[in-house]
XYZ file of N, CA, C and O in Angstrom:
632
model
N -32.164 -11.703 -56.794
C -32.121 -12.806 -55.749
C -30.697 -13.340 -55.801
O -30.039 -13.496 -56.884
N -30.195 -13.687 -54.652
C -28.828 -14.183 -54.565
C -28.865 -15.782 -54.650
O -29.817 -16.526 -54.228
N -27.669 -16.359 -54.960
C -27.561 -17.741 -55.081
C -27.545 -18.396 -53.716
O -26.977 -17.667 -52.824
N -27.907 -19.593 -53.420
C -27.962 -20.095 -52.165
C -26.619 -20.313 -51.535
O -26.335 -20.304 -50.257
N -25.486 -20.507 -52.357
C -24.116 -20.789 -51.821
C -23.271 -19.424 -51.805
O -22.103 -19.444 -51.309
N -23.908 -18.304 -52.054
C -23.147 -17.148 -52.043
C -22.652 -16.751 -50.724
O -21.506 -16.161 -50.417
N -23.444 -16.803 -49.592
C -23.083 -16.496 -48.183
C -22.049 -17.451 -47.741
O -21.052 -17.012 -47.052
N -22.038 -18.665 -48.213
C -21.156 -19.697 -47.740
C -19.817 -19.379 -48.374
O -18.681 -19.371 -47.791
N -19.739 -18.998 -49.654
C -18.574 -18.698 -50.452
C -17.791 -17.447 -49.622
O -16.458 -17.374 -49.582
N -18.659 -16.424 -49.235
C -18.012 -15.209 -48.628
C -17.415 -15.732 -47.223
O -16.329 -15.306 -46.793
N -18.186 -16.577 -46.423
C -17.558 -17.229 -45.161
C -16.295 -17.781 -45.384
O -15.344 -17.747 -44.631
N -16.243 -18.693 -46.477
C -14.996 -19.351 -46.675
C -13.854 -18.333 -46.982
O -12.734 -18.541 -46.619
N -14.190 -17.463 -47.866
C -13.103 -16.459 -48.235
C -12.580 -15.689 -47.036
O -11.455 -15.556 -46.745
N -13.544 -15.323 -46.125
C -13.188 -14.617 -44.920
C -12.430 -15.526 -43.959
O -11.433 -15.120 -43.404
N -12.808 -16.878 -43.868
C -12.055 -17.793 -43.019
C -10.555 -17.981 -43.614
O -9.707 -17.897 -42.938
N -10.494 -18.135 -44.832
C -9.101 -18.296 -45.484
C -8.296 -16.967 -45.227
O -7.133 -17.183 -44.982
N -8.889 -15.827 -45.293
C -8.107 -14.628 -45.110
C -7.654 -14.565 -43.671
O -6.427 -14.193 -43.334
N -8.502 -14.988 -42.787
C -8.033 -14.858 -41.258
C -7.059 -15.982 -40.975
O -6.078 -15.735 -40.230
N -7.147 -17.170 -41.637
C -6.046 -18.224 -41.397
C -4.792 -17.710 -41.989
O -3.703 -17.795 -41.404
N -4.831 -17.056 -43.189
C -3.686 -16.520 -43.739
C -2.999 -15.490 -42.938
O -1.753 -15.456 -42.709
N -3.737 -14.644 -42.248
C -3.111 -13.551 -41.535
C -2.602 -14.241 -40.282
O -1.581 -13.798 -39.722
N -3.278 -15.301 -39.703
C -2.747 -15.962 -38.504
C -1.467 -16.611 -38.761
O -0.493 -16.563 -38.008
N -1.325 -17.208 -39.998
C -0.061 -18.020 -40.383
C 0.992 -16.955 -40.498
O 2.126 -17.126 -40.037
N 0.793 -15.808 -41.102
C 1.632 -14.750 -41.270
C 2.158 -14.237 -39.922
O 3.427 -14.045 -39.762
N 1.282 -14.009 -38.910
C 1.636 -13.553 -37.670
C 2.518 -14.640 -36.876
O 3.455 -14.331 -36.287
N 2.202 -15.926 -37.071
C 2.956 -16.912 -36.562
C 4.324 -17.132 -37.164
O 5.316 -17.323 -36.318
N 4.490 -16.900 -38.456
C 5.809 -16.922 -39.067
C 6.703 -15.837 -38.473
O 7.938 -15.941 -38.321
N 6.004 -14.484 -38.339
C 6.864 -13.386 -37.830
C 7.284 -13.765 -36.429
O 8.431 -13.432 -36.090
N 6.395 -14.229 -35.550
C 6.731 -14.533 -34.189
C 7.925 -15.591 -34.111
O 8.793 -15.470 -33.373
N 7.791 -16.639 -34.950
C 8.863 -17.658 -35.123
C 10.206 -17.055 -35.422
O 11.175 -17.449 -34.891
N 10.083 -16.189 -36.442
C 11.389 -15.571 -36.873
C 11.957 -14.643 -35.895
O 13.199 -14.622 -35.520
N 11.182 -13.934 -35.078
C 11.635 -13.066 -33.874
C 12.246 -13.989 -32.850
O 13.307 -13.681 -32.233
N 11.553 -15.146 -32.481
C 12.038 -15.916 -31.527
C 13.345 -16.602 -31.916
O 14.255 -16.647 -31.088
N 13.596 -16.961 -33.138
C 14.803 -17.482 -33.715
C 15.910 -16.482 -33.571
O 17.120 -16.752 -33.174
N 15.561 -15.188 -33.876
C 16.631 -14.135 -33.683
C 16.977 -13.937 -32.307
O 18.132 -13.753 -32.030
N 16.090 -13.968 -31.373
C 16.311 -13.825 -29.941
C 17.295 -14.950 -29.513
O 18.252 -14.672 -28.721
N 16.873 -16.222 -29.828
C 17.710 -17.362 -29.467
C 19.020 -17.319 -30.065
O 20.045 -17.575 -29.295
N 19.234 -16.897 -31.279
C 20.543 -16.824 -31.813
C 21.330 -15.612 -31.145
O 22.471 -15.995 -30.883
N 20.802 -14.595 -30.759
C 21.470 -13.479 -29.982
C 21.854 -14.095 -28.624
O 22.991 -13.723 -28.087
N 20.984 -14.724 -27.974
C 21.212 -15.283 -26.659
C 22.486 -16.256 -26.790
O 23.340 -16.282 -25.913
N 22.436 -17.167 -27.809
C 23.468 -18.206 -27.938
C 24.811 -17.425 -28.146
O 25.885 -17.905 -27.653
N 24.768 -16.478 -29.038
C 26.125 -15.687 -29.421
C 26.706 -15.098 -28.158
O 27.908 -15.061 -27.890
N 25.750 -14.449 -27.295
C 26.203 -13.896 -25.978
C 26.793 -14.910 -25.070
O 27.762 -14.668 -24.398
N 26.040 -16.081 -24.968
C 26.379 -17.198 -24.193
C 27.863 -17.657 -24.594
O 28.593 -17.916 -23.679
N 28.028 -17.850 -25.889
C 29.244 -18.274 -26.394
C 30.405 -17.373 -26.087
O 31.553 -17.823 -25.690
N 30.103 -16.082 -26.222
C 31.251 -15.042 -25.936
C 31.521 -15.074 -24.402
O 32.743 -15.204 -24.025
N 30.521 -15.237 -23.520
C 30.788 -15.350 -22.209
C 31.542 -16.576 -21.847
O 32.559 -16.623 -20.901
N 31.214 -17.649 -22.423
C 31.825 -19.024 -22.064
C 33.343 -18.844 -22.508
O 34.263 -19.417 -21.882
N 33.600 -18.371 -23.737
C 34.969 -18.242 -24.277
C 35.747 -17.418 -23.277
O 36.856 -17.686 -22.876
N 35.163 -16.109 -22.835
C 35.902 -15.388 -21.874
C 36.161 -16.048 -20.506
O 37.328 -15.929 -19.954
N 35.215 -17.011 -20.038
C 35.506 -17.660 -18.817
C 36.518 -18.784 -19.028
O 37.315 -18.911 -18.197
N 36.529 -19.408 -20.218
C 37.633 -20.344 -20.446
C 38.884 -19.792 -20.486
O 39.968 -20.430 -19.923
N 39.123 -18.623 -21.102
C 40.327 -17.923 -21.161
C 40.780 -17.274 -19.844
O 41.816 -16.733 -19.906
N 39.831 -17.140 -18.944
C 40.289 -16.496 -17.679
C 39.960 -14.976 -17.846
O 40.395 -14.178 -16.990
N 39.355 -14.482 -18.822
C 39.072 -13.057 -19.084
C 37.746 -12.637 -18.479
O 37.516 -11.366 -18.302
N 37.028 -13.427 -17.804
C 35.845 -13.055 -17.187
C 36.082 -13.032 -15.703
O 36.500 -13.993 -15.140
N 35.676 -11.889 -15.010
C 35.911 -11.723 -13.705
C 34.570 -11.284 -13.105
O 33.830 -10.445 -13.632
N 34.252 -12.050 -12.033
C 32.990 -11.773 -11.366
C 33.179 -11.614 -9.848
O 34.237 -11.908 -9.289
N 32.263 -11.029 -9.147
C 32.313 -10.760 -7.687
C 31.905 -12.170 -7.038
O 31.328 -13.078 -7.608
N 32.280 -12.318 -5.775
C 32.129 -13.484 -5.041
C 30.617 -13.788 -4.861
O 30.144 -14.879 -4.888
N 29.676 -12.694 -4.778
C 28.251 -12.886 -4.751
C 27.706 -13.287 -6.030
O 26.486 -13.599 -6.118
N 28.458 -13.233 -7.199
C 27.846 -13.684 -8.459
C 28.175 -15.140 -8.835
O 27.783 -15.513 -9.919
N 28.994 -15.781 -8.016
C 29.381 -17.244 -8.258
C 28.184 -18.044 -8.196
O 27.336 -17.930 -7.306
N 28.143 -19.088 -9.081
C 27.017 -20.027 -8.939
C 27.488 -21.182 -7.981
O 28.710 -21.644 -7.882
N 26.513 -21.616 -7.247
C 26.818 -22.687 -6.165
C 27.426 -23.878 -6.946
O 26.950 -24.364 -7.979
N 28.570 -24.496 -6.446
C 29.162 -25.643 -7.090
C 28.237 -26.738 -7.296
O 28.266 -27.419 -8.205
N 27.346 -27.004 -6.257
C 26.421 -28.048 -6.449
C 25.420 -27.936 -7.610
O 25.096 -28.773 -8.321
N 25.026 -26.596 -7.720
C 24.065 -26.330 -8.920
C 24.915 -26.453 -10.275
O 24.324 -26.887 -11.213
N 26.210 -26.069 -10.343
C 26.910 -26.216 -11.519
C 27.017 -27.758 -11.806
O 26.880 -28.134 -13.042
N 27.216 -28.578 -10.844
C 27.429 -29.971 -11.109
C 26.025 -30.648 -11.515
O 26.024 -31.459 -12.399
N 24.950 -30.251 -10.885
C 23.685 -30.757 -11.247
C 23.278 -30.384 -12.722
O 22.770 -31.141 -13.577
N 23.711 -29.092 -13.157
C 23.418 -28.765 -14.524
C 24.328 -29.488 -15.567
O 23.818 -29.948 -16.609
N 25.519 -29.760 -15.199
C 26.449 -30.561 -15.907
C 25.933 -31.937 -16.188
O 25.856 -32.575 -17.223
N 25.376 -32.524 -15.011
C 24.979 -33.949 -15.030
C 23.581 -33.978 -15.864
O 23.483 -34.934 -16.590
N 22.838 -32.949 -15.772
C 21.556 -32.933 -16.658
C 21.934 -32.933 -18.128
O 21.205 -33.620 -18.841
N 22.923 -32.077 -18.581
C 23.222 -32.059 -19.837
C 23.895 -33.383 -20.392
O 23.720 -33.866 -21.381
N 24.824 -34.059 -19.532
C 25.303 -35.328 -19.891
C 24.260 -36.341 -20.081
O 24.357 -37.197 -20.986
N 23.296 -36.471 -19.220
C 22.243 -37.444 -19.288
C 21.445 -37.176 -20.610
O 20.928 -38.311 -21.132
N 21.329 -36.141 -21.197
C 20.620 -35.915 -22.397
C 21.450 -35.849 -23.591
O 20.986 -35.604 -24.748
N 22.716 -36.143 -23.517
C 23.695 -36.250 -24.573
C 24.141 -34.780 -25.104
O 24.520 -34.631 -26.163
N 23.930 -33.799 -24.283
C 24.343 -32.422 -24.684
C 25.830 -32.210 -24.378
O 26.366 -32.754 -23.334
N 26.430 -31.296 -25.039
C 27.878 -30.918 -24.799
C 27.858 -30.223 -23.410
O 27.015 -29.349 -23.027
N 29.015 -30.569 -22.658
C 29.150 -29.953 -21.378
C 30.497 -29.339 -21.344
O 31.582 -29.950 -21.515
N 30.564 -28.028 -21.393
C 31.786 -27.289 -21.317
C 32.583 -27.235 -20.051
O 31.809 -27.273 -19.027
N 33.850 -27.454 -20.080
C 34.655 -27.422 -18.829
C 35.237 -26.073 -18.685
O 35.794 -25.445 -19.439
N 34.743 -25.506 -17.393
C 35.271 -24.238 -17.081
C 36.266 -24.261 -16.072
O 36.265 -25.182 -15.227
N 37.005 -23.214 -15.899
C 38.024 -23.214 -14.694
C 37.226 -23.198 -13.387
O 35.976 -22.761 -13.369
N 37.795 -23.608 -12.354
C 37.136 -23.575 -10.851
C 36.620 -22.113 -10.681
O 37.259 -21.153 -11.137
N 35.611 -22.075 -9.958
C 34.910 -20.709 -9.667
C 35.854 -19.848 -8.976
O 35.907 -18.576 -9.334
N 36.763 -20.354 -8.056
C 37.640 -19.400 -7.350
C 38.603 -18.751 -8.252
O 39.161 -17.695 -8.002
N 38.921 -19.258 -9.460
C 39.739 -18.528 -10.479
C 39.056 -17.404 -11.133
O 39.626 -16.585 -11.839
N 37.747 -17.463 -11.081
C 37.017 -16.437 -11.843
C 36.581 -15.195 -10.980
O 36.246 -14.121 -11.494
N 37.019 -15.197 -9.624
C 36.654 -14.160 -8.807
C 37.550 -13.045 -8.993
O 38.787 -13.160 -9.046
N 37.015 -11.770 -9.221
C 37.833 -10.726 -9.404
C 38.337 -10.069 -8.124
O 37.633 -10.265 -7.121
N 39.473 -9.575 -8.183
C 40.143 -8.904 -6.930
C 39.384 -7.559 -6.718
O 39.387 -6.763 -7.595
N 38.831 -7.418 -5.561
C 38.164 -6.266 -5.257
C 39.069 -5.137 -4.935
O 39.988 -5.291 -4.215
N 38.871 -3.915 -5.539
C 39.643 -2.694 -5.111
C 39.191 -2.187 -3.798
O 37.940 -2.159 -3.545
N 40.010 -1.703 -2.859
C 39.501 -1.251 -1.671
C 38.543 0.040 -1.970
O 38.812 0.881 -2.776
N 37.448 0.063 -1.293
C 36.482 1.169 -1.553
C 37.162 2.475 -0.821
O 37.603 2.351 0.309
N 37.183 3.513 -1.535
C 37.680 4.798 -0.972
C 36.732 5.215 0.212
O 35.544 5.095 0.210
N 37.351 5.836 1.119
C 36.503 6.306 2.328
C 35.746 7.513 1.825
O 36.225 8.442 1.093
N 34.486 7.637 2.334
C 33.619 8.810 1.773
C 34.252 10.036 2.411
O 34.752 10.129 3.640
N 34.236 11.122 1.659
C 34.677 12.464 2.069
C 33.705 12.976 3.018
O 32.485 12.825 2.811
N 34.128 13.676 4.114
C 33.129 14.250 5.009
C 32.423 15.445 4.281
O 32.918 16.172 3.516
N 31.240 15.438 4.649
C 30.301 16.495 3.982
C 30.733 17.962 4.608
O 31.013 18.162 5.725
N 30.840 18.873 3.623
C 31.201 20.187 4.145
C 30.113 20.872 4.968
O 28.952 20.668 4.742
N 30.652 21.574 6.067
C 29.654 22.212 6.928
C 29.481 23.655 6.529
O 30.529 24.292 6.551
N 28.470 24.063 6.218
C 28.233 25.483 5.864
C 28.016 26.409 7.016
O 28.431 27.594 7.021
N 27.417 26.012 8.042
C 27.217 26.669 9.192
C 28.294 26.414 10.354
O 28.400 25.234 10.778
N 28.975 27.397 10.655
C 30.187 27.153 11.652
C 29.543 26.841 13.088
O 30.197 26.232 13.866
N 28.308 27.268 13.265
C 27.709 26.985 14.633
C 26.856 25.711 14.596
O 26.126 25.328 15.456
N 26.986 24.885 13.467
C 26.088 23.688 13.379
C 26.478 22.731 14.409
O 25.547 21.973 14.882
N 27.642 22.632 14.975
C 27.899 21.656 15.996
C 27.287 22.160 17.280
O 27.193 21.391 18.201
N 26.984 23.473 17.372
C 26.429 23.975 18.673
C 25.064 24.113 18.712
O 24.553 24.769 19.545
N 24.314 23.341 17.742
C 22.811 23.391 17.841
C 22.375 22.764 19.218
O 22.923 21.820 19.805
N 21.313 23.247 19.752
C 20.771 22.817 20.819
C 20.319 21.364 20.788
O 19.797 20.905 19.741
N 20.430 20.524 21.730
C 19.994 19.112 21.705
C 18.810 18.982 22.530
O 18.760 19.581 23.664
N 17.763 18.335 21.938
C 16.597 18.278 22.676
C 16.360 16.741 23.009
O 16.536 15.818 22.141
N 16.308 16.483 24.313
C 16.169 15.093 24.705
C 14.750 14.778 24.847
O 13.909 15.497 25.316
N 14.336 13.547 24.472
C 13.030 13.212 24.646
C 12.927 12.198 25.790
O 13.847 11.426 26.003
N 11.811 12.257 26.443
C 11.650 11.369 27.703
C 11.022 10.117 27.252
O 10.231 9.992 26.360
N 11.416 9.004 27.908
C 10.713 7.788 27.783
C 9.602 7.649 28.642
O 8.616 6.795 28.433
N 9.602 8.479 29.774
C 8.480 8.404 30.732
C 7.343 9.074 30.168
O 7.496 10.255 29.514
N 6.132 8.634 30.404
C 5.015 9.405 29.894
C 4.789 10.643 30.838
O 5.229 10.695 31.976
N 4.108 11.551 30.258
C 4.000 12.816 30.940
C 2.943 12.495 32.133
O 2.095 11.694 32.016
N 3.224 13.187 33.248
C 2.292 12.988 34.373
C 0.839 13.565 34.030
O 0.664 14.365 33.185
N -0.084 12.859 34.490
C -1.557 13.237 34.177
C -1.818 14.601 34.574
O -1.371 15.125 35.659
N -2.476 15.340 33.767
C -2.940 16.810 33.957
C -4.320 16.774 34.748
O -5.021 15.918 34.697
N -4.328 17.679 35.762
C -5.604 17.714 36.543
C -6.723 18.120 35.685
O -6.532 18.909 34.579
N -7.819 17.579 35.841
C -9.056 17.786 35.102
C -9.543 19.256 35.328
O -9.311 19.898 36.307
N -9.979 19.826 34.198
C -10.467 21.219 34.347
C -11.628 21.241 35.090
O -12.593 20.474 34.994
N -11.690 22.399 35.931
C -12.876 22.472 36.807
C -14.104 22.828 35.947
O -13.981 23.524 34.974
N -15.234 22.306 36.429
C -16.415 22.594 35.714
C -16.714 24.122 35.754
O -16.542 24.816 36.859
N -17.242 24.806 34.655
C -17.655 26.124 34.819
C -18.630 26.349 35.977
O -19.517 25.556 36.028
N -18.637 27.529 36.479
C -19.555 27.674 37.562
C -21.004 27.795 36.990
O -21.172 28.431 35.877
N -21.934 27.288 37.622
C -23.272 27.401 37.227
C -23.961 28.576 37.901
O -23.964 28.694 39.098
N -24.485 29.433 37.076
C -25.285 30.613 37.615
C -26.623 30.293 38.059
O -27.365 29.957 37.024
N -26.899 30.514 39.081
C -28.308 30.146 39.573
C -28.892 31.591 39.705
O -28.366 32.469 40.347
N -30.102 31.640 39.094
C -30.773 32.853 39.125
C -31.854 32.781 40.128
O -32.525 31.728 40.332
N -32.202 33.959 40.689
C -33.309 33.907 41.649
C -34.540 33.921 40.775
O -34.606 34.658 39.746
N -35.521 33.152 41.110
C -36.739 33.103 40.312
C -37.350 34.523 40.203
O -38.231 34.829 39.208
N -37.162 35.282 41.138
C -37.862 36.631 41.056
C -36.925 37.714 40.223
O -37.442 38.755 39.901
N -35.685 37.216 39.871
C -34.853 38.043 39.103
C -34.956 37.861 37.640
O -34.275 37.103 37.073
N -35.993 38.389 37.049
C -36.299 38.245 35.613
C -35.241 38.780 34.716
O -35.016 38.374 33.728
N -34.621 39.936 35.103
C -33.589 40.529 34.306
C -32.411 39.618 33.998
O -31.923 39.477 32.895
N -31.928 39.047 35.032
C -30.728 38.013 34.956
C -31.071 36.846 33.989
O -30.347 36.427 33.194
N -32.276 36.438 34.155
C -32.629 35.244 33.382
C -32.873 35.721 31.951
O -32.445 35.061 31.037
N -33.429 36.884 31.596
C -33.579 37.350 30.166
C -32.224 37.474 29.639
O -31.993 37.156 28.505
N -31.204 38.082 30.309
C -29.850 38.233 29.911
C -29.325 36.836 29.516
O -28.584 36.773 28.411
N -29.317 35.898 30.361
C -28.704 34.633 30.038
C -29.381 34.084 28.756
O -28.763 33.526 28.067
N -30.670 34.159 28.664
C -31.421 33.557 27.528
C -30.953 34.387 26.308
O -30.725 33.675 25.208
N -30.760 35.626 26.418
C -30.433 36.391 25.115
C -29.018 35.987 24.667
O -28.663 35.843 23.496
N -28.144 35.778 25.571
C -26.653 35.440 25.293
C -26.791 34.114 24.586
O -26.099 33.832 23.530
N -27.419 33.119 25.069
C -27.640 31.791 24.470
C -28.128 31.830 23.032
O -27.756 31.229 22.093
N -29.133 32.722 22.898
C -29.830 32.763 21.634
C -28.952 33.469 20.580
O -28.936 33.164 19.413
N -28.168 34.474 21.083
C -27.349 35.239 20.140
C -26.051 34.489 19.827
O -25.231 34.847 18.911
N -25.707 33.425 20.534
C -24.477 32.724 20.393
C -23.310 33.535 20.911
O -22.115 33.265 20.484
N -23.352 34.418 21.710
C -22.319 35.213 22.240
C -21.958 35.027 23.541
O -21.073 34.943 24.246
């Protein structure tokens, strides 16, 4: 016979084990998040230093809207966060190299330029005349042979 508290003790042990596993998972997730944030900050600091030194060049389409830059700086000032001063956006724009003209595609078939041209009509095709109804064969009621032949053709499917 088992003691009355034996089931309770097993439940408490199982609960402690599950809590311990959950705490371990939370600590791992927290450590991973700290690593990700640290890597993001390092990358941000590197980009900010390159921008301050003038070593960062971006395309015109990659520039942040000046109003958005000012709103972000104001938001950081209101919360007492540091606000880095960067050069004006127009100094960060990279000079674009002219794009080379695409080379013409080689033509393998010397007669390729002489291919026939098919013009399509915008007008609808004229209506086609309706097909005439097949002639109806009328048999003479006294002509049993003709009637029998027609019936046999229909039954044989031919």
